[in-house]
PDB file of C-alpha atoms in Angstrom:
ATOM      1  CA  MET A   7       7.822  -6.170 -20.249  1.00 70.00           C
ATOM      2  CA  GLY A   8       5.353  -3.805 -18.668  1.00 82.00           C
ATOM      3  CA  PHE A   9       7.096  -1.977 -15.842  1.00 89.00           C
ATOM      4  CA  GLU A  10      10.440  -0.675 -17.131  1.00 89.00           C
ATOM      5  CA  ASP A  11       9.115   2.883 -17.462  1.00 92.00           C
ATOM      6  CA  ILE A  12       8.767   3.377 -13.696  1.00 95.00           C
ATOM      7  CA  PRO A  13      11.335   6.113 -13.004  1.00 95.00           C
ATOM      8  CA  ASP A  14      13.826   5.985 -10.161  1.00 95.00           C
ATOM      9  CA  GLY A  15      12.493   8.121  -7.327  1.00 97.00           C
ATOM     10  CA  ALA A  16       8.863   7.789  -8.515  1.00 98.00           C
ATOM     11  CA  GLU A  17       6.496   9.363  -6.007  1.00 98.00           C
ATOM     12  CA  GLY A  18       2.886   8.758  -5.061  1.00 98.00           C
ATOM     13  CA  VAL A  19       0.478  10.503  -2.702  1.00 98.00           C
ATOM     14  CA  LYS A  20      -2.776   9.349  -1.119  1.00 98.00           C
ATOM     15  CA  ALA A  21      -4.841  11.932   0.753  1.00 98.00           C
ATOM     16  CA  VAL A  22      -7.880  11.003   2.827  1.00 98.00           C
ATOM     17  CA  VAL A  23     -10.064  12.410   5.589  1.00 98.00           C
ATOM     18  CA  VAL A  24     -10.307  10.022   8.535  1.00 97.00           C
ATOM     19  CA  ALA A  25     -13.870   8.647   8.592  1.00 95.00           C
ATOM     20  CA  ASP A  26     -15.807   6.120  10.708  1.00 90.00           C
ATOM     21  CA  GLU A  27     -14.549   3.194   8.612  1.00 93.00           C
ATOM     22  CA  HIS A  28     -10.931   4.161   9.412  1.00 93.00           C
ATOM     23  CA  VAL A  29     -11.504   4.052  13.196  1.00 92.00           C
ATOM     24  CA  PRO A  30     -11.191   0.694  14.973  1.00 83.00           C
ATOM     25  CA  PRO A  31     -14.631  -0.619  16.045  1.00 82.00           C
ATOM     26  CA  HIS A  32     -13.625  -0.741  19.720  1.00 81.00           C
ATOM     27  CA  LEU A  33     -12.832   3.007  19.666  1.00 78.00           C
ATOM     28  CA  ARG A  34     -15.933   4.217  17.842  1.00 77.00           C
ATOM     29  CA  GLY A  35     -18.136   6.390  20.043  1.00 77.00           C
ATOM     30  CA  THR A  36     -15.332   7.066  22.527  1.00 77.00           C
ATOM     31  CA  ASN A  37     -13.180  10.146  23.034  1.00 74.00           C
ATOM     32  CA  ALA A  38     -10.357   8.258  21.289  1.00 82.00           C
ATOM     33  CA  GLU A  39     -11.742   7.970  17.738  1.00 88.00           C
ATOM     34  CA  VAL A  40      -8.444   7.826  15.847  1.00 93.00           C
ATOM     35  CA  VAL A  41      -7.279   6.244  12.608  1.00 96.00           C
ATOM     36  CA  SER A  42      -6.400   2.553  12.869  1.00 96.00           C
ATOM     37  CA  THR A  43      -2.998   1.122  12.019  1.00 96.00           C
ATOM     38  CA  PRO A  44      -4.517  -1.175   9.338  1.00 96.00           C
ATOM     39  CA  SER A  45      -6.008   1.912   7.668  1.00 97.00           C
ATOM     40  CA  LEU A  46      -2.572   3.535   7.639  1.00 98.00           C
ATOM     41  CA  VAL A  47      -1.197   0.415   5.947  1.00 98.00           C
ATOM     42  CA  LEU A  48      -3.926   0.738   3.308  1.00 98.00           C
ATOM     43  CA  PHE A  49      -3.077   4.407   2.682  1.00 98.00           C
ATOM     44  CA  MET A  50       0.617   3.495   2.478  1.00 98.00           C
ATOM     45  CA  GLU A  51      -0.117   0.807  -0.100  1.00 98.00           C
ATOM     46  CA  MET A  52      -2.329   3.150  -2.120  1.00 98.00           C
ATOM     47  CA  ALA A  53       0.386   5.835  -2.241  1.00 98.00           C
ATOM     48  CA  CYS A  54       2.952   3.294  -3.454  1.00 98.00           C
ATOM     49  CA  PHE A  55       0.553   1.884  -6.039  1.00 98.00           C
ATOM     50  CA  GLY A  56      -0.106   5.444  -7.162  1.00 98.00           C
ATOM     51  CA  ALA A  57       3.615   5.925  -7.805  1.00 98.00           C
ATOM     52  CA  MET A  58       3.739   2.825 -10.032  1.00 97.00           C
ATOM     53  CA  GLU A  59       0.359   2.680 -11.750  1.00 96.00           C
ATOM     54  CA  PRO A  60       0.754   5.551 -14.266  1.00 95.00           C
ATOM     55  CA  HIS A  61       3.926   3.906 -15.607  1.00 96.00           C
ATOM     56  CA  LEU A  62       2.676   0.304 -15.874  1.00 95.00           C
ATOM     57  CA  LYS A  63       1.562  -1.076 -19.211  1.00 94.00           C
ATOM     58  CA  PRO A  64      -2.197  -1.907 -19.244  1.00 93.00           C
ATOM     59  CA  ASP A  65      -1.535  -5.646 -18.921  1.00 93.00           C
ATOM     60  CA  PHE A  66       0.458  -5.161 -15.670  1.00 94.00           C
ATOM     61  CA  THR A  67      -0.416  -4.280 -12.094  1.00 94.00           C
ATOM     62  CA  SER A  68       1.421  -4.546  -8.781  1.00 96.00           C
ATOM     63  CA  VAL A  69       0.957  -6.485  -5.562  1.00 96.00           C
ATOM     64  CA  GLY A  70       2.219  -5.717  -2.081  1.00 97.00           C
ATOM     65  CA  THR A  71       4.502  -8.259  -0.428  1.00 97.00           C
ATOM     66  CA  VAL A  72       6.146  -6.574   2.593  1.00 98.00           C
ATOM     67  CA  VAL A  73       4.941  -3.857   4.973  1.00 98.00           C
ATOM     68  CA  HIS A  74       6.887  -2.239   7.776  1.00 98.00           C
ATOM     69  CA  LEU A  75       5.064   0.619   9.512  1.00 98.00           C
ATOM     70  CA  LYS A  76       5.609   2.592  12.707  1.00 98.00           C
ATOM     71  CA  HIS A  77       2.409   4.256  13.935  1.00 98.00           C
ATOM     72  CA  LEU A  78       3.808   7.315  15.711  1.00 98.00           C
ATOM     73  CA  ALA A  79       0.764   9.382  16.688  1.00 97.00           C
ATOM     74  CA  GLY A  80      -3.026   9.295  16.662  1.00 95.00           C
ATOM     75  CA  THR A  81      -5.093  11.192  14.112  1.00 96.00           C
ATOM     76  CA  PRO A  82      -8.692  11.991  15.073  1.00 95.00           C
ATOM     77  CA  LYS A  83     -11.706  11.310  12.914  1.00 94.00           C
ATOM     78  CA  GLY A  84     -12.376  14.233  10.592  1.00 96.00           C
ATOM     79  CA  MET A  85      -8.733  15.217  10.166  1.00 97.00           C
ATOM     80  CA  ARG A  86      -6.976  15.014   6.795  1.00 98.00           C
ATOM     81  CA  LEU A  87      -4.113  12.545   6.282  1.00 98.00           C
ATOM     82  CA  GLU A  88      -1.589  12.412   3.458  1.00 98.00           C
ATOM     83  CA  ALA A  89       0.606   9.391   2.698  1.00 98.00           C
ATOM     84  CA  ARG A  90       3.715  10.183   0.637  1.00 98.00           C
ATOM     85  CA  ALA A  91       5.672   7.381  -1.019  1.00 98.00           C
ATOM     86  CA  LYS A  92       9.022   7.518  -2.786  1.00 98.00           C
ATOM     87  CA  LEU A  93      10.671   4.701  -4.732  1.00 98.00           C
ATOM     88  CA  VAL A  94      14.074   4.065  -3.132  1.00 98.00           C
ATOM     89  CA  GLU A  95      15.073   0.649  -4.471  1.00 98.00           C
ATOM     90  CA  ARG A  96      14.301  -1.597  -7.422  1.00 97.00           C
ATOM     91  CA  ASP A  97      15.430  -4.983  -8.614  1.00 96.00           C
ATOM     92  CA  ARG A  98      13.761  -6.254 -11.787  1.00 95.00           C
ATOM     93  CA  ARG A  99      10.051  -6.591 -10.813  1.00 95.00           C
ATOM     94  CA  ARG A 100      10.604  -5.643  -7.142  1.00 97.00           C
ATOM     95  CA  PHE A 101      10.027  -2.046  -6.004  1.00 98.00           C
ATOM     96  CA  VAL A 102      10.705  -0.701  -2.501  1.00 98.00           C
ATOM     97  CA  PHE A 103       9.221   2.552  -1.209  1.00 98.00           C
ATOM     98  CA  ASP A 104       9.848   4.733   1.809  1.00 98.00           C
ATOM     99  CA  VAL A 105       6.582   6.178   3.083  1.00 98.00           C
ATOM    100  CA  GLU A 106       5.696   8.968   5.485  1.00 98.00           C
ATOM    101  CA  ILE A 107       2.157   9.788   6.589  1.00 98.00           C
ATOM    102  CA  PHE A 108       1.244  13.215   7.933  1.00 98.00           C
ATOM    103  CA  ASP A 109      -1.927  14.646   9.400  1.00 98.00           C
ATOM    104  CA  GLU A 110      -2.606  18.379   9.590  1.00 98.00           C
ATOM    105  CA  VAL A 111      -0.308  18.723  12.625  1.00 98.00           C
ATOM    106  CA  GLU A 112       2.512  16.166  12.524  1.00 98.00           C
ATOM    107  CA  LYS A 113       4.032  13.025  11.068  1.00 98.00           C
ATOM    108  CA  VAL A 114       1.885  10.125  12.289  1.00 98.00           C
ATOM    109  CA  ALA A 115       3.545   7.143  10.602  1.00 98.00           C
ATOM    110  CA  GLU A 116       6.609   6.073   8.660  1.00 98.00           C
ATOM    111  CA  GLY A 117       7.660   2.881   7.033  1.00 98.00           C
ATOM    112  CA  ARG A 118       8.724   0.860   4.044  1.00 98.00           C
ATOM    113  CA  HIS A 119       6.630  -1.054   1.544  1.00 98.00           C
ATOM    114  CA  GLU A 120       7.654  -3.574  -1.105  1.00 98.00           C
ATOM    115  CA  ARG A 121       5.645  -4.264  -4.261  1.00 98.00           C
ATOM    116  CA  PHE A 122       6.113  -6.532  -7.265  1.00 96.00           C
ATOM    117  CA  ALA A 123       5.011  -5.773 -10.814  1.00 96.00           C
ATOM    118  CA  VAL A 124       2.961  -8.701 -12.151  1.00 93.00           C
ATOM    119  CA  PRO A 125       0.975  -9.444 -15.303  1.00 91.00           C
ATOM    120  CA  ARG A 126      -2.751  -8.891 -14.690  1.00 86.00           C
ATOM    121  CA  GLU A 127      -3.722 -12.197 -16.303  1.00 81.00           C
ATOM    122  CA  ARG A 128      -0.820 -14.325 -15.139  1.00 72.00           C
ATOM    123  CA  LYS A 129      -1.357 -18.005 -14.655  1.00 71.00           C
ATOM    124  CA  ASN A 130      -1.205 -18.734 -10.936  1.00 74.00           C
ATOM    125  CA  GLU A 131      -1.053 -22.470 -10.278  1.00 78.00           C
ATOM    126  CA  LYS A 132      -0.731 -22.084  -6.493  1.00 78.00           C
ATOM    127  CA  LEU A 133      -3.860 -19.984  -6.297  1.00 78.00           C
ATOM    128  CA  ALA A 134      -5.778 -22.363  -8.577  1.00 80.00           C
ATOM    129  CA  GLU A 135      -4.740 -25.313  -6.365  1.00 84.00           C
ATOM    130  CA  LYS A 136      -5.886 -23.484  -3.239  1.00 85.00           C
ATOM    131  CA  ILE A 137      -9.273 -22.701  -4.764  1.00 85.00           C
ATOM    132  CA  ALA A 138      -9.662 -26.307  -5.921  1.00 85.00           C
ATOM    133  CA  LYS A 139      -8.939 -27.588  -2.395  1.00 87.00           C
ATOM    134  CA  VAL A 140     -11.593 -25.342  -0.861  1.00 87.00           C
ATOM    135  CA  GLN A 141     -14.150 -26.126  -3.547  1.00 87.00           C
ATOM    136  CA  GLY A 142     -13.486 -29.833  -3.029  1.00 80.00           C
ATOM    137  CA  ARG A 143     -14.636 -29.473   0.589  1.00 75.00           C
ATOM    138  CA  ALA A 144     -18.006 -27.990  -0.349  1.00 59.00           C
TER     139      ALA A 144
END
């Protein structure tokens, strides 16, 4: 297939500086400009993808299916964050990662993320049906 080379314990890291787009709109311009939980989920997913991507064959990619995240502390705009993912479980095409996210002072989030390895050009009947339904309404 295209994903067997992903080693047990594979690790990925995503580093980012918290910017305006990572702060929830309702907190922008206040004294509480901190990273949003959805942004942390994105960084988590990117770290996990980074652990898998170098080992996938070119005709494969991965998709996220489960996210569990505890947002433990706020990180202000301008501070650096680093998401660290480690592969802890695998079952055929399913890969489960433990993730910790740290800012320059402390751990700000922890969680678990599940991804599946999939062919890039797979035939997806359910998606095609959904698109056809929406296009039929136009």
